[in-house]
Tab-separated table of C-alpha atoms and ligand atoms in Angstrom:
chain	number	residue	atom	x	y	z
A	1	UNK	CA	-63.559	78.539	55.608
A	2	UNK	CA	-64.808	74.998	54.746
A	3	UNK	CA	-64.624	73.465	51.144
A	4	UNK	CA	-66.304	70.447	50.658
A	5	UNK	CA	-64.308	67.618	48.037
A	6	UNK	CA	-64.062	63.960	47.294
A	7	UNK	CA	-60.666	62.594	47.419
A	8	UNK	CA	-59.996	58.797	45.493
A	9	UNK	CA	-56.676	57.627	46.642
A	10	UNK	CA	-54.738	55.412	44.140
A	11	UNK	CA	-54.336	51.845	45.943
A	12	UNK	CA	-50.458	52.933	47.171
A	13	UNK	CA	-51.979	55.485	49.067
A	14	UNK	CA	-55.009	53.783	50.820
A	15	UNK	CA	-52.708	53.491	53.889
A	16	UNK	CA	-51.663	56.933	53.835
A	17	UNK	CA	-52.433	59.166	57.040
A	18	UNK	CA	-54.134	61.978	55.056
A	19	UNK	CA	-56.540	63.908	57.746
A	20	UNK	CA	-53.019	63.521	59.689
A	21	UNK	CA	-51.005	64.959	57.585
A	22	UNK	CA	-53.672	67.837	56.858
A	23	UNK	CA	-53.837	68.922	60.386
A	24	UNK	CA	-50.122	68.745	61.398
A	25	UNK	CA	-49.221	70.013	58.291
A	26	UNK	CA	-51.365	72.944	56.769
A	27	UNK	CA	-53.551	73.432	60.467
A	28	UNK	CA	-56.863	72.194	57.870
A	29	UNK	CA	-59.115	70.078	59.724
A	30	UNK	CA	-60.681	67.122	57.925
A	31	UNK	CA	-64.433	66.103	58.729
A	32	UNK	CA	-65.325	62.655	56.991
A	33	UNK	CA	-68.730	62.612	55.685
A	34	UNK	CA	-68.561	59.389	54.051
A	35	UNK	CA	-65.733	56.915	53.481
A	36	UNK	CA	-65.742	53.821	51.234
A	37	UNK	CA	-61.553	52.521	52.107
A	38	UNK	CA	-60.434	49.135	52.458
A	39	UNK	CA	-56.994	47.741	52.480
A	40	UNK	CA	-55.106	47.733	49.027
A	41	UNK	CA	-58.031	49.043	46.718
A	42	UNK	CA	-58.991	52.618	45.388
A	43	UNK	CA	-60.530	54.095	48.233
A	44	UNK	CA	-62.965	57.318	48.084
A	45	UNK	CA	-63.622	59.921	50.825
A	46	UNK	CA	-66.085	62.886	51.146
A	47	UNK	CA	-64.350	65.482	54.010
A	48	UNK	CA	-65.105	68.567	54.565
A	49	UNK	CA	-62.237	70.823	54.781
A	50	UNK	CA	-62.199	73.366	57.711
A	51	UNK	CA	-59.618	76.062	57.789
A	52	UNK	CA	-57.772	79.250	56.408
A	53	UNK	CA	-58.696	79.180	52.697
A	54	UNK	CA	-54.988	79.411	51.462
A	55	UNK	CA	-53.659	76.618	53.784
A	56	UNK	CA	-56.735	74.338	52.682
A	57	UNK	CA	-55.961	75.333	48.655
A	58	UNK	CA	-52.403	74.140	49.730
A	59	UNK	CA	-53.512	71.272	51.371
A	60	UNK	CA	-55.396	70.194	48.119
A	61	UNK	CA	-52.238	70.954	46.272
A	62	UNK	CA	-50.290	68.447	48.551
A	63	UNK	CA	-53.015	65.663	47.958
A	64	UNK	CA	-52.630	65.961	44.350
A	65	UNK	CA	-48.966	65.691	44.290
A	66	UNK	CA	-49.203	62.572	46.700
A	67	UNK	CA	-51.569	61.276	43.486
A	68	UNK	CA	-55.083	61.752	45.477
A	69	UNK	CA	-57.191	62.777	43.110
A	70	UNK	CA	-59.178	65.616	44.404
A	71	UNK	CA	-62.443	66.797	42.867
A	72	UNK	CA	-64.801	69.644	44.541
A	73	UNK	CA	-68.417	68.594	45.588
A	74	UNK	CA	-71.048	68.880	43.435
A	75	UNK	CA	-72.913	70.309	46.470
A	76	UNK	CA	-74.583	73.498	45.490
A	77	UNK	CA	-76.817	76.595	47.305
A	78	UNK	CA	-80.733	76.525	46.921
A	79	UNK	CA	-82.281	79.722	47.656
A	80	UNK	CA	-86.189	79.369	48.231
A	81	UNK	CA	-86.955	82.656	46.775
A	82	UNK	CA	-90.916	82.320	48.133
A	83	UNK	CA	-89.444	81.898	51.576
A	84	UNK	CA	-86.346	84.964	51.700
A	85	UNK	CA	-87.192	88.463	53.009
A	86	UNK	CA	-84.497	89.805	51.884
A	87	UNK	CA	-83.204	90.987	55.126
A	88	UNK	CA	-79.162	90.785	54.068
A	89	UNK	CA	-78.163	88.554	56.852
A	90	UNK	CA	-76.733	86.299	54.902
A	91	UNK	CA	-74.735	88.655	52.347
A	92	UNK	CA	-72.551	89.615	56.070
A	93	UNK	CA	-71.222	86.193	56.188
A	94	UNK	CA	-70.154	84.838	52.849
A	95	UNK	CA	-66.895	85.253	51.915
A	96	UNK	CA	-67.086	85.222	48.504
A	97	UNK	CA	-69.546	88.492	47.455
A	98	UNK	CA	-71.839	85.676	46.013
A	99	UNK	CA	-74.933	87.049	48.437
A	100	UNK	CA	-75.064	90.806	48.270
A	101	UNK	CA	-78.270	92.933	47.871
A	102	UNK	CA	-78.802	94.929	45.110
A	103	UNK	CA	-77.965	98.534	45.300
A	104	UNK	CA	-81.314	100.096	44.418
A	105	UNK	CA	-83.564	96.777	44.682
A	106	UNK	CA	-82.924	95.800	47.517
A	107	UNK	CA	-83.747	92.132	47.014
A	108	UNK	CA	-81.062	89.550	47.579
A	109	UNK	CA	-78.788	88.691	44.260
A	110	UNK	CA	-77.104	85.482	44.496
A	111	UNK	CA	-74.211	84.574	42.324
A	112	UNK	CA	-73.888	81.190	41.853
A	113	UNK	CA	-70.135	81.246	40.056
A	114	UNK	CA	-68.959	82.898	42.383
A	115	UNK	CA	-70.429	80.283	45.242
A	116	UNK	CA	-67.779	78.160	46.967
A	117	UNK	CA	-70.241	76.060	49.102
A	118	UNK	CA	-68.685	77.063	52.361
A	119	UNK	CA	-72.456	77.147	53.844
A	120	UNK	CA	-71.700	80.045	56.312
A	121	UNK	CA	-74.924	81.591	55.078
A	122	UNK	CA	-76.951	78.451	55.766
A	123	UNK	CA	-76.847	78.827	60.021
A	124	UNK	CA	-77.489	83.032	59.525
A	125	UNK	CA	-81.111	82.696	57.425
A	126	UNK	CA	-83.881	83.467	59.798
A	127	UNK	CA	-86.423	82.031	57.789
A	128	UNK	CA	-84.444	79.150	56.869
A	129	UNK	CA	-84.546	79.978	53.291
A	130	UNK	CA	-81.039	78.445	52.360
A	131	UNK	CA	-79.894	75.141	52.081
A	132	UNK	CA	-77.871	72.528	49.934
A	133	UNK	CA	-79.370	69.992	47.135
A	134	UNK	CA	-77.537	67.536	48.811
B	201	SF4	S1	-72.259	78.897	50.701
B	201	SF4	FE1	-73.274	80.830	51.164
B	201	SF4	S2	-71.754	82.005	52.340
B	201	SF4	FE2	-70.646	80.344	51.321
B	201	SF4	S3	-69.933	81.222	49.402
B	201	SF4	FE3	-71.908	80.242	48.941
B	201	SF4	S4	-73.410	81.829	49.173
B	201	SF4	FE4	-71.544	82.578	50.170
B	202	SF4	S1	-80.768	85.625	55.286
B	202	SF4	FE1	-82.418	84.424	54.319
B	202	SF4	S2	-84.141	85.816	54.219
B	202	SF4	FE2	-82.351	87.061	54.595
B	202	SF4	S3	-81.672	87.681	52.537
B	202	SF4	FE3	-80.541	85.831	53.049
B	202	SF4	S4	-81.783	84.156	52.178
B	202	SF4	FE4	-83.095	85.964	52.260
């Protein structure tokens, strides 16, 4: 599983070994996609967080008691609906139900509430029809 967030760390916690702590800790591995962190002032980080979807929503619990502010991307799923075939690949890989095909359709029904930008389906498309807005 792999969640996406932006952690701001209060200025007492710049210094604080977070992807450490994440891997030793809850076994979540911590990709950095950007990082804006200097030395004593608020310093922001966009990780992606790889790992079993409990010990990653435990993870984010830990970050929030430690005063990291945690929010989730604002990352979401385009579907080019010109370009899908509605072959169900993708509906195989997401977690979530959000891809399934409808029962009598046939076509591809995305939900996007239910969407936790986890991108699985992204790799599976064979006409590259999925992809993020960011
Ligand atoms: S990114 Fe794709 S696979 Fe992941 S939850 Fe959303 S629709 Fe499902
Ligand atoms: S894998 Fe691609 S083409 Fe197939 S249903 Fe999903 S979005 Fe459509």
């Amino acid at each position: 599983m792999k969640k996406r967030v932006t952690l701001t760390f209060p200025k007492r916690a710049v210094q604080m070994p977070v992807t450490y702590r994440l891997a030793k800790d809850f076994n979540v591995a911590a990709n950095i996609i950007r990082a804006q962190v200097a030395p004593n002032q608020i310093g922001k980080l966009v990780v992606e967080l790889l790992g079993d979807i409990d010990q990653i929503d435990a993870a984010i619990e830990w970050m929030r008691q430690q005063h990291i502010h945690v929010s989730l991307s604002l990352a979401e799923i385009v579907i080019d609906e010109e370009s899908c075939v509605h072959c169900g690949l993708c509906t195989g890989v997401c977690p979530t139900e959000a891809l399934t095909l409808h029962p009598e359709t046939f076509m591809l029904n995305f939900v996007r509430s239910r969407c936790i930008v986890c991108e699985q389906c992204i790799p599976t498309c064979p006409v590259q029809a999925i992809s993020t807005n960011i």
